[in-house]
């Protein structure tokens, strides 16, 4: 069906507005990129805007040599990978039974879970609970209290609920048990949704700042979010274990910009590989006739 003239104008305006909005959101990142790769003198003179001036790698050299960013990067990877695995496993385990009409106490448990979206114990009770469980200064303090996001779990539950009953009936006729049904039928059909929810969990764990600052006392266990935050809010150069020549060849702004880019870069790399699952048709080809 061919679009009318009015629809063409509407689409053109939408594309223009969205393109401008996307560019405005991307400009700060471009400026950080330019700052991190520019000569310190040009940065101090305020001549850096959207493109590096006199390319220079000293900010990254100082960042990787003089800070604990490599250790913090590894900590962030551990927190994110283990956190996503645990959260997705728990979310699926809770969402699947709640999606079935025949599950006992389904309505009561659903209302109890929704209740947690509205009311919470608060920061101090949460900290006292984590402390009483002996989880302070342990990554389990980051994983267990926020193991399940109610919103994410509800999305998974709604998706499972919309899977055609005929698929499950056909699998049961062929002799599938409940666990095999989940692994062979439900999860493969739900792959695009699971990838999207995993990305939501992953970004939340990767950017986890407040909980790390509260529950983790050992600075060697800090993740990138906390390390970069400390660098950004330091009045002078971050605590850099570098020689005096390199110290004089850098600026605080350049090192901070490099730190922010190192933190953002993994998410920018991962997203293009999972973006296709957001728009992929989930049930295409699952049923015939």
PDB file of C-alpha atoms in Angstrom:
ATOM      1  CA  UNK A   1       0.000   0.000   0.000  1.00  0.00           C
ATOM      2  CA  UNK A   2       1.504   3.281  -1.135  1.00  0.00           C
ATOM      3  CA  UNK A   3       1.860   6.063   1.422  1.00  0.00           C
ATOM      4  CA  UNK A   4      -0.083   9.264   0.835  1.00  0.00           C
ATOM      5  CA  UNK A   5       1.578  12.669   0.580  1.00  0.00           C
ATOM      6  CA  UNK A   6       0.593  13.495   4.149  1.00  0.00           C
ATOM      7  CA  UNK A   7       2.088  10.241   5.428  1.00  0.00           C
ATOM      8  CA  UNK A   8       5.322  10.901   3.553  1.00  0.00           C
ATOM      9  CA  UNK A   9       5.597  14.360   5.145  1.00  0.00           C
ATOM     10  CA  UNK A  10       4.844  12.867   8.561  1.00  0.00           C
ATOM     11  CA  UNK A  11       7.544  10.209   8.150  1.00  0.00           C
ATOM     12  CA  UNK A  12      10.058  12.775   6.918  1.00  0.00           C
ATOM     13  CA  UNK A  13       9.428  15.054   9.908  1.00  0.00           C
ATOM     14  CA  UNK A  14       9.677  12.086  12.286  1.00  0.00           C
ATOM     15  CA  UNK A  15      12.990  10.949  10.800  1.00  0.00           C
ATOM     16  CA  UNK A  16      14.378  14.479  10.975  1.00  0.00           C
ATOM     17  CA  UNK A  17      13.347  15.058  14.599  1.00  0.00           C
ATOM     18  CA  UNK A  18      14.609  11.651  15.728  1.00  0.00           C
ATOM     19  CA  UNK A  19      17.892  12.134  13.866  1.00  0.00           C
ATOM     20  CA  UNK A  20      18.467  15.523  15.512  1.00  0.00           C
ATOM     21  CA  UNK A  21      17.579  14.107  18.944  1.00  0.00           C
ATOM     22  CA  UNK A  22      19.934  11.159  18.440  1.00  0.00           C
ATOM     23  CA  UNK A  23      22.752  13.456  17.327  1.00  0.00           C
ATOM     24  CA  UNK A  24      22.276  15.712  20.358  1.00  0.00           C
ATOM     25  CA  UNK A  25      22.504  12.675  22.640  1.00  0.00           C
ATOM     26  CA  UNK A  26      25.663  11.510  20.869  1.00  0.00           C
ATOM     27  CA  UNK A  27      27.493  14.859  20.842  1.00  0.00           C
ATOM     28  CA  UNK A  28      28.750  14.660  24.478  1.00  0.00           C
ATOM     29  CA  UNK A  29      30.295  11.266  23.738  1.00  0.00           C
ATOM     30  CA  UNK A  30      31.983  12.647  20.636  1.00  0.00           C
ATOM     31  CA  UNK A  31      33.375  15.537  22.676  1.00  0.00           C
ATOM     32  CA  UNK A  32      34.753  13.096  25.269  1.00  0.00           C
ATOM     33  CA  UNK A  33      36.392  11.108  22.488  1.00  0.00           C
ATOM     34  CA  UNK A  34      37.999  14.257  21.089  1.00  0.00           C
ATOM     35  CA  UNK A  35      39.174  15.376  24.529  1.00  0.00           C
ATOM     36  CA  UNK A  36      40.728  12.024  25.403  1.00  0.00           C
ATOM     37  CA  UNK A  37      42.808  11.947  22.211  1.00  0.00           C
ATOM     38  CA  UNK A  38      43.834  15.612  22.062  1.00  0.00           C
ATOM     39  CA  UNK A  39      47.051  17.334  23.057  1.00  0.00           C
ATOM     40  CA  UNK A  40      46.946  18.621  26.672  1.00  0.00           C
ATOM     41  CA  UNK A  41      47.855  22.124  25.575  1.00  0.00           C
ATOM     42  CA  UNK A  42      44.935  22.233  23.166  1.00  0.00           C
ATOM     43  CA  UNK A  43      42.607  20.970  25.900  1.00  0.00           C
ATOM     44  CA  UNK A  44      43.753  23.663  28.340  1.00  0.00           C
ATOM     45  CA  UNK A  45      43.381  26.296  25.636  1.00  0.00           C
ATOM     46  CA  UNK A  46      39.780  25.224  25.043  1.00  0.00           C
ATOM     47  CA  UNK A  47      40.343  24.464  21.351  1.00  0.00           C
ATOM     48  CA  UNK A  48      38.919  20.937  21.424  1.00  0.00           C
ATOM     49  CA  UNK A  49      35.312  20.508  20.340  1.00  0.00           C
ATOM     50  CA  UNK A  50      34.193  17.511  18.262  1.00  0.00           C
ATOM     51  CA  UNK A  51      37.461  16.330  16.760  1.00  0.00           C
ATOM     52  CA  UNK A  52      40.849  15.603  18.376  1.00  0.00           C
ATOM     53  CA  UNK A  53      43.417  18.370  18.007  1.00  0.00           C
ATOM     54  CA  UNK A  54      47.003  17.096  17.666  1.00  0.00           C
ATOM     55  CA  UNK A  55      46.332  13.419  18.386  1.00  0.00           C
ATOM     56  CA  UNK A  56      47.815  12.249  21.673  1.00  0.00           C
ATOM     57  CA  UNK A  57      47.637   8.901  23.534  1.00  0.00           C
ATOM     58  CA  UNK A  58      49.121  10.054  26.839  1.00  0.00           C
ATOM     59  CA  UNK A  59      45.756  10.217  28.612  1.00  0.00           C
ATOM     60  CA  UNK A  60      45.127   6.532  27.961  1.00  0.00           C
ATOM     61  CA  UNK A  61      48.696   5.620  28.854  1.00  0.00           C
ATOM     62  CA  UNK A  62      48.362   7.435  32.173  1.00  0.00           C
ATOM     63  CA  UNK A  63      44.954   5.873  32.759  1.00  0.00           C
ATOM     64  CA  UNK A  64      46.042   2.269  32.229  1.00  0.00           C
ATOM     65  CA  UNK A  65      49.458   2.599  33.852  1.00  0.00           C
ATOM     66  CA  UNK A  66      48.678   4.905  36.755  1.00  0.00           C
ATOM     67  CA  UNK A  67      45.237   3.724  37.940  1.00  0.00           C
ATOM     68  CA  UNK A  68      43.500   0.469  38.881  1.00  0.00           C
ATOM     69  CA  UNK A  69      41.252   0.663  35.851  1.00  0.00           C
ATOM     70  CA  UNK A  70      42.277  -2.770  34.546  1.00  0.00           C
ATOM     71  CA  UNK A  71      41.347  -4.392  37.868  1.00  0.00           C
ATOM     72  CA  UNK A  72      38.127  -2.358  38.002  1.00  0.00           C
ATOM     73  CA  UNK A  73      37.310  -3.444  34.440  1.00  0.00           C
ATOM     74  CA  UNK A  74      37.726  -7.087  35.440  1.00  0.00           C
ATOM     75  CA  UNK A  75      35.549  -6.539  38.510  1.00  0.00           C
ATOM     76  CA  UNK A  76      32.821  -5.003  36.357  1.00  0.00           C
ATOM     77  CA  UNK A  77      32.913  -7.986  34.007  1.00  0.00           C
ATOM     78  CA  UNK A  78      32.573 -10.440  36.918  1.00  0.00           C
ATOM     79  CA  UNK A  79      29.743  -8.439  38.494  1.00  0.00           C
ATOM     80  CA  UNK A  80      27.899  -8.172  35.189  1.00  0.00           C
ATOM     81  CA  UNK A  81      28.291 -11.732  33.889  1.00  0.00           C
ATOM     82  CA  UNK A  82      27.467 -13.481  37.156  1.00  0.00           C
ATOM     83  CA  UNK A  83      24.708 -10.991  37.921  1.00  0.00           C
ATOM     84  CA  UNK A  84      23.020 -11.419  34.534  1.00  0.00           C
ATOM     85  CA  UNK A  85      23.250 -15.212  34.759  1.00  0.00           C
ATOM     86  CA  UNK A  86      21.731 -15.299  38.252  1.00  0.00           C
ATOM     87  CA  UNK A  87      19.065 -12.693  37.505  1.00  0.00           C
ATOM     88  CA  UNK A  88      17.950 -14.300  34.252  1.00  0.00           C
ATOM     89  CA  UNK A  89      17.810 -17.758  35.844  1.00  0.00           C
ATOM     90  CA  UNK A  90      15.738 -16.453  38.754  1.00  0.00           C
ATOM     91  CA  UNK A  91      13.479 -14.355  36.520  1.00  0.00           C
ATOM     92  CA  UNK A  92      12.704 -17.293  34.240  1.00  0.00           C
ATOM     93  CA  UNK A  93      12.160 -19.605  37.215  1.00  0.00           C
ATOM     94  CA  UNK A  94       9.611 -17.186  38.699  1.00  0.00           C
ATOM     95  CA  UNK A  95       7.985 -16.012  35.462  1.00  0.00           C
ATOM     96  CA  UNK A  96       7.295 -19.435  33.949  1.00  0.00           C
ATOM     97  CA  UNK A  97       5.016 -20.837  36.680  1.00  0.00           C
ATOM     98  CA  UNK A  98       3.258 -17.482  37.086  1.00  0.00           C
ATOM     99  CA  UNK A  99       2.408 -17.562  33.379  1.00  0.00           C
ATOM    100  CA  UNK A 100       0.378 -20.777  33.794  1.00  0.00           C
ATOM    101  CA  UNK A 101      -3.312 -20.625  34.690  1.00  0.00           C
ATOM    102  CA  UNK A 102      -3.120 -23.889  36.596  1.00  0.00           C
ATOM    103  CA  UNK A 103      -0.343 -22.741  38.950  1.00  0.00           C
ATOM    104  CA  UNK A 104      -1.530 -22.760  42.570  1.00  0.00           C
ATOM    105  CA  UNK A 105      -1.647 -19.336  44.331  1.00  0.00           C
ATOM    106  CA  UNK A 106      -0.791 -17.642  41.043  1.00  0.00           C
ATOM    107  CA  UNK A 107      -2.919 -14.569  41.735  1.00  0.00           C
ATOM    108  CA  UNK A 108      -1.706 -14.118  45.318  1.00  0.00           C
ATOM    109  CA  UNK A 109       1.968 -14.425  44.365  1.00  0.00           C
ATOM    110  CA  UNK A 110       1.535 -12.066  41.418  1.00  0.00           C
ATOM    111  CA  UNK A 111      -0.016  -9.401  43.639  1.00  0.00           C
ATOM    112  CA  UNK A 112       2.708  -9.903  46.254  1.00  0.00           C
ATOM    113  CA  UNK A 113       5.412  -9.390  43.618  1.00  0.00           C
ATOM    114  CA  UNK A 114       3.694  -6.313  42.190  1.00  0.00           C
ATOM    115  CA  UNK A 115       3.505  -4.924  45.738  1.00  0.00           C
ATOM    116  CA  UNK A 116       7.306  -4.720  45.796  1.00  0.00           C
ATOM    117  CA  UNK A 117       7.221  -2.318  42.845  1.00  0.00           C
ATOM    118  CA  UNK A 118       5.293   0.181  44.953  1.00  0.00           C
ATOM    119  CA  UNK A 119       6.717  -0.297  48.452  1.00  0.00           C
ATOM    120  CA  UNK A 120      10.194  -1.191  49.672  1.00  0.00           C
ATOM    121  CA  UNK A 121      11.930  -1.497  53.010  1.00  0.00           C
ATOM    122  CA  UNK A 122      14.232   1.450  52.381  1.00  0.00           C
ATOM    123  CA  UNK A 123      17.983   1.894  52.392  1.00  0.00           C
ATOM    124  CA  UNK A 124      18.708   1.356  56.097  1.00  0.00           C
ATOM    125  CA  UNK A 125      16.665  -1.879  56.490  1.00  0.00           C
ATOM    126  CA  UNK A 126      18.257  -3.210  53.303  1.00  0.00           C
ATOM    127  CA  UNK A 127      21.735  -2.463  54.612  1.00  0.00           C
ATOM    128  CA  UNK A 128      20.965  -4.064  57.991  1.00  0.00           C
ATOM    129  CA  UNK A 129      19.643  -7.149  56.213  1.00  0.00           C
ATOM    130  CA  UNK A 130      22.726  -7.424  54.016  1.00  0.00           C
ATOM    131  CA  UNK A 131      24.967  -6.922  57.051  1.00  0.00           C
ATOM    132  CA  UNK A 132      23.123  -9.547  59.104  1.00  0.00           C
ATOM    133  CA  UNK A 133      23.570 -12.041  56.255  1.00  0.00           C
ATOM    134  CA  UNK A 134      27.319 -11.390  56.240  1.00  0.00           C
ATOM    135  CA  UNK A 135      27.321 -10.105  52.674  1.00  0.00           C
ATOM    136  CA  UNK A 136      29.039  -6.747  53.266  1.00  0.00           C
ATOM    137  CA  UNK A 137      32.210  -6.406  51.172  1.00  0.00           C
ATOM    138  CA  UNK A 138      31.026  -9.287  48.990  1.00  0.00           C
ATOM    139  CA  UNK A 139      29.635  -9.163  45.471  1.00  0.00           C
ATOM    140  CA  UNK A 140      26.691 -11.207  46.708  1.00  0.00           C
ATOM    141  CA  UNK A 141      25.510  -7.969  48.298  1.00  0.00           C
ATOM    142  CA  UNK A 142      25.072  -6.696  44.732  1.00  0.00           C
ATOM    143  CA  UNK A 143      23.540  -9.860  43.298  1.00  0.00           C
ATOM    144  CA  UNK A 144      21.109 -11.169  45.920  1.00  0.00           C
ATOM    145  CA  UNK A 145      19.117  -8.054  47.031  1.00  0.00           C
ATOM    146  CA  UNK A 146      18.447  -7.074  43.421  1.00  0.00           C
ATOM    147  CA  UNK A 147      18.355 -10.586  42.012  1.00  0.00           C
ATOM    148  CA  UNK A 148      15.014 -10.067  40.284  1.00  0.00           C
ATOM    149  CA  UNK A 149      13.753  -6.856  38.752  1.00  0.00           C
ATOM    150  CA  UNK A 150       9.982  -7.010  39.110  1.00  0.00           C
ATOM    151  CA  UNK A 151       9.457  -5.126  35.871  1.00  0.00           C
ATOM    152  CA  UNK A 152      11.823  -7.370  33.891  1.00  0.00           C
ATOM    153  CA  UNK A 153      10.326 -10.500  35.400  1.00  0.00           C
ATOM    154  CA  UNK A 154       6.828  -9.310  34.518  1.00  0.00           C
ATOM    155  CA  UNK A 155       7.871  -8.773  30.913  1.00  0.00           C
ATOM    156  CA  UNK A 156       9.213 -12.335  30.794  1.00  0.00           C
ATOM    157  CA  UNK A 157       6.028 -13.659  32.405  1.00  0.00           C
ATOM    158  CA  UNK A 158       3.793 -11.802  29.937  1.00  0.00           C
ATOM    159  CA  UNK A 159       5.794 -13.126  27.015  1.00  0.00           C
ATOM    160  CA  UNK A 160       5.597 -16.723  28.271  1.00  0.00           C
ATOM    161  CA  UNK A 161       1.867 -16.242  28.736  1.00  0.00           C
ATOM    162  CA  UNK A 162       1.451 -15.292  25.078  1.00  0.00           C
ATOM    163  CA  UNK A 163       3.248 -18.351  23.696  1.00  0.00           C
ATOM    164  CA  UNK A 164       0.622 -20.442  21.854  1.00  0.00           C
ATOM    165  CA  UNK A 165      -0.672 -23.297  23.981  1.00  0.00           C
ATOM    166  CA  UNK A 166      -0.511 -25.562  20.917  1.00  0.00           C
ATOM    167  CA  UNK A 167       3.288 -25.572  21.049  1.00  0.00           C
ATOM    168  CA  UNK A 168       3.322 -26.885  24.587  1.00  0.00           C
ATOM    169  CA  UNK A 169       0.548 -29.415  23.920  1.00  0.00           C
ATOM    170  CA  UNK A 170       2.402 -30.798  20.908  1.00  0.00           C
ATOM    171  CA  UNK A 171       5.607 -31.107  22.953  1.00  0.00           C
ATOM    172  CA  UNK A 172       3.816 -32.902  25.782  1.00  0.00           C
ATOM    173  CA  UNK A 173       2.227 -35.337  23.330  1.00  0.00           C
ATOM    174  CA  UNK A 174       5.750 -36.146  22.116  1.00  0.00           C
ATOM    175  CA  UNK A 175       6.744 -36.946  25.703  1.00  0.00           C
ATOM    176  CA  UNK A 176       8.380 -33.691  26.863  1.00  0.00           C
ATOM    177  CA  UNK A 177       8.565 -33.116  30.590  1.00  0.00           C
ATOM    178  CA  UNK A 178       8.255 -29.655  32.119  1.00  0.00           C
ATOM    179  CA  UNK A 179      12.000 -28.969  32.270  1.00  0.00           C
ATOM    180  CA  UNK A 180      12.636 -30.258  28.765  1.00  0.00           C
ATOM    181  CA  UNK A 181       9.673 -28.220  27.521  1.00  0.00           C
ATOM    182  CA  UNK A 182      11.236 -25.068  28.931  1.00  0.00           C
ATOM    183  CA  UNK A 183      14.697 -25.804  27.523  1.00  0.00           C
ATOM    184  CA  UNK A 184      13.623 -27.064  24.083  1.00  0.00           C
ATOM    185  CA  UNK A 185      10.497 -25.048  23.310  1.00  0.00           C
ATOM    186  CA  UNK A 186       9.892 -22.045  25.562  1.00  0.00           C
ATOM    187  CA  UNK A 187      13.404 -20.577  25.758  1.00  0.00           C
ATOM    188  CA  UNK A 188      14.313 -20.914  22.040  1.00  0.00           C
ATOM    189  CA  UNK A 189      11.021 -19.287  21.032  1.00  0.00           C
ATOM    190  CA  UNK A 190      11.634 -16.521  23.580  1.00  0.00           C
ATOM    191  CA  UNK A 191      15.233 -15.788  22.524  1.00  0.00           C
ATOM    192  CA  UNK A 192      14.712 -12.189  21.301  1.00  0.00           C
ATOM    193  CA  UNK A 193      12.930 -11.244  24.513  1.00  0.00           C
ATOM    194  CA  UNK A 194      15.541 -12.992  26.668  1.00  0.00           C
ATOM    195  CA  UNK A 195      18.363 -11.157  24.894  1.00  0.00           C
ATOM    196  CA  UNK A 196      16.630  -7.816  25.465  1.00  0.00           C
ATOM    197  CA  UNK A 197      16.029  -8.505  29.166  1.00  0.00           C
ATOM    198  CA  UNK A 198      19.613  -9.749  29.547  1.00  0.00           C
ATOM    199  CA  UNK A 199      20.811  -6.455  28.094  1.00  0.00           C
ATOM    200  CA  UNK A 200      18.664  -4.522  30.585  1.00  0.00           C
ATOM    201  CA  UNK A 201      20.118  -6.522  33.465  1.00  0.00           C
ATOM    202  CA  UNK A 202      23.626  -6.229  32.022  1.00  0.00           C
ATOM    203  CA  UNK A 203      23.539  -2.449  31.706  1.00  0.00           C
ATOM    204  CA  UNK A 204      22.156  -2.162  35.254  1.00  0.00           C
ATOM    205  CA  UNK A 205      24.945  -4.329  36.695  1.00  0.00           C
ATOM    206  CA  UNK A 206      27.638  -2.646  34.580  1.00  0.00           C
ATOM    207  CA  UNK A 207      26.577   0.821  35.741  1.00  0.00           C
ATOM    208  CA  UNK A 208      26.010  -0.266  39.359  1.00  0.00           C
ATOM    209  CA  UNK A 209      27.468   2.557  41.410  1.00  0.00           C
ATOM    210  CA  UNK A 210      25.402   3.245  44.531  1.00  0.00           C
ATOM    211  CA  UNK A 211      25.257  -0.328  45.830  1.00  0.00           C
ATOM    212  CA  UNK A 212      28.995  -0.837  45.265  1.00  0.00           C
ATOM    213  CA  UNK A 213      29.726   2.340  47.174  1.00  0.00           C
ATOM    214  CA  UNK A 214      27.515   1.235  50.097  1.00  0.00           C
ATOM    215  CA  UNK A 215      28.275  -2.473  50.419  1.00  0.00           C
ATOM    216  CA  UNK A 216      31.874  -2.816  49.163  1.00  0.00           C
ATOM    217  CA  UNK A 217      34.564  -1.551  51.526  1.00  0.00           C
ATOM    218  CA  UNK A 218      37.628  -3.006  49.809  1.00  0.00           C
ATOM    219  CA  UNK A 219      38.795  -0.571  47.126  1.00  0.00           C
ATOM    220  CA  UNK A 220      40.351  -3.450  45.169  1.00  0.00           C
ATOM    221  CA  UNK A 221      36.809  -4.745  44.540  1.00  0.00           C
ATOM    222  CA  UNK A 222      35.511  -1.463  43.108  1.00  0.00           C
ATOM    223  CA  UNK A 223      34.045  -1.581  39.616  1.00  0.00           C
ATOM    224  CA  UNK A 224      34.500   0.884  36.777  1.00  0.00           C
ATOM    225  CA  UNK A 225      31.510   3.007  37.759  1.00  0.00           C
ATOM    226  CA  UNK A 226      32.935   3.846  41.183  1.00  0.00           C
ATOM    227  CA  UNK A 227      36.499   4.298  39.924  1.00  0.00           C
ATOM    228  CA  UNK A 228      35.448   6.660  37.126  1.00  0.00           C
ATOM    229  CA  UNK A 229      33.181   8.589  39.493  1.00  0.00           C
ATOM    230  CA  UNK A 230      36.093   9.136  41.874  1.00  0.00           C
ATOM    231  CA  UNK A 231      38.241  10.311  38.983  1.00  0.00           C
ATOM    232  CA  UNK A 232      35.610  12.734  37.719  1.00  0.00           C
ATOM    233  CA  UNK A 233      34.985  14.351  41.101  1.00  0.00           C
ATOM    234  CA  UNK A 234      38.636  14.667  42.071  1.00  0.00           C
ATOM    235  CA  UNK A 235      39.706  18.303  42.156  1.00  0.00           C
ATOM    236  CA  UNK A 236      43.083  17.593  40.565  1.00  0.00           C
ATOM    237  CA  UNK A 237      44.646  14.654  38.752  1.00  0.00           C
ATOM    238  CA  UNK A 238      43.366  11.279  39.931  1.00  0.00           C
ATOM    239  CA  UNK A 239      45.839   9.273  42.021  1.00  0.00           C
ATOM    240  CA  UNK A 240      48.165   8.368  39.164  1.00  0.00           C
ATOM    241  CA  UNK A 241      51.191   6.176  39.778  1.00  0.00           C
ATOM    242  CA  UNK A 242      53.162   7.533  36.828  1.00  0.00           C
ATOM    243  CA  UNK A 243      56.502   9.240  36.295  1.00  0.00           C
ATOM    244  CA  UNK A 244      56.834  13.008  36.410  1.00  0.00           C
ATOM    245  CA  UNK A 245      57.357  13.407  32.657  1.00  0.00           C
ATOM    246  CA  UNK A 246      54.048  11.708  31.852  1.00  0.00           C
ATOM    247  CA  UNK A 247      52.382  13.601  34.703  1.00  0.00           C
ATOM    248  CA  UNK A 248      53.335  16.887  33.039  1.00  0.00           C
ATOM    249  CA  UNK A 249      52.171  15.678  29.621  1.00  0.00           C
ATOM    250  CA  UNK A 250      48.543  15.075  30.602  1.00  0.00           C
ATOM    251  CA  UNK A 251      45.580  17.020  31.905  1.00  0.00           C
ATOM    252  CA  UNK A 252      42.918  15.859  34.390  1.00  0.00           C
ATOM    253  CA  UNK A 253      40.217  16.456  31.784  1.00  0.00           C
ATOM    254  CA  UNK A 254      41.892  14.153  29.277  1.00  0.00           C
ATOM    255  CA  UNK A 255      42.315  11.300  31.782  1.00  0.00           C
ATOM    256  CA  UNK A 256      38.731  11.640  33.007  1.00  0.00           C
ATOM    257  CA  UNK A 257      37.391  11.621  29.445  1.00  0.00           C
ATOM    258  CA  UNK A 258      39.423   8.503  28.708  1.00  0.00           C
ATOM    259  CA  UNK A 259      38.013   6.813  31.819  1.00  0.00           C
ATOM    260  CA  UNK A 260      34.423   7.561  30.837  1.00  0.00           C
ATOM    261  CA  UNK A 261      35.010   6.197  27.323  1.00  0.00           C
ATOM    262  CA  UNK A 262      36.561   2.989  28.684  1.00  0.00           C
ATOM    263  CA  UNK A 263      33.448   2.509  30.809  1.00  0.00           C
ATOM    264  CA  UNK A 264      30.982   3.217  27.985  1.00  0.00           C
ATOM    265  CA  UNK A 265      32.862   1.368  25.240  1.00  0.00           C
ATOM    266  CA  UNK A 266      31.806  -2.237  26.126  1.00  0.00           C
ATOM    267  CA  UNK A 267      28.105  -1.343  26.036  1.00  0.00           C
ATOM    268  CA  UNK A 268      28.538   0.377  22.678  1.00  0.00           C
ATOM    269  CA  UNK A 269      30.264  -2.732  21.338  1.00  0.00           C
ATOM    270  CA  UNK A 270      27.704  -5.239  22.644  1.00  0.00           C
ATOM    271  CA  UNK A 271      24.555  -3.375  21.639  1.00  0.00           C
ATOM    272  CA  UNK A 272      24.874  -3.680  17.813  1.00  0.00           C
ATOM    273  CA  UNK A 273      25.139  -7.464  18.128  1.00  0.00           C
ATOM    274  CA  UNK A 274      21.938  -7.802  20.159  1.00  0.00           C
ATOM    275  CA  UNK A 275      19.942  -4.978  18.574  1.00  0.00           C
ATOM    276  CA  UNK A 276      18.588  -7.238  15.843  1.00  0.00           C
ATOM    277  CA  UNK A 277      16.770  -9.306  18.465  1.00  0.00           C
ATOM    278  CA  UNK A 278      14.722  -6.302  19.536  1.00  0.00           C
ATOM    279  CA  UNK A 279      12.896  -6.097  16.222  1.00  0.00           C
ATOM    280  CA  UNK A 280      12.990  -9.713  15.159  1.00  0.00           C
ATOM    281  CA  UNK A 281       9.607 -11.416  14.865  1.00  0.00           C
ATOM    282  CA  UNK A 282       9.396 -13.802  17.785  1.00  0.00           C
ATOM    283  CA  UNK A 283       6.714 -16.216  16.613  1.00  0.00           C
ATOM    284  CA  UNK A 284       7.477 -16.238  12.873  1.00  0.00           C
ATOM    285  CA  UNK A 285       7.371 -19.786  11.632  1.00  0.00           C
ATOM    286  CA  UNK A 286       6.474 -21.289  15.005  1.00  0.00           C
ATOM    287  CA  UNK A 287       3.011 -22.339  13.830  1.00  0.00           C
ATOM    288  CA  UNK A 288       1.737 -23.490  10.492  1.00  0.00           C
ATOM    289  CA  UNK A 289      -1.715 -23.971   9.080  1.00  0.00           C
TER     290      UNK A 289
END
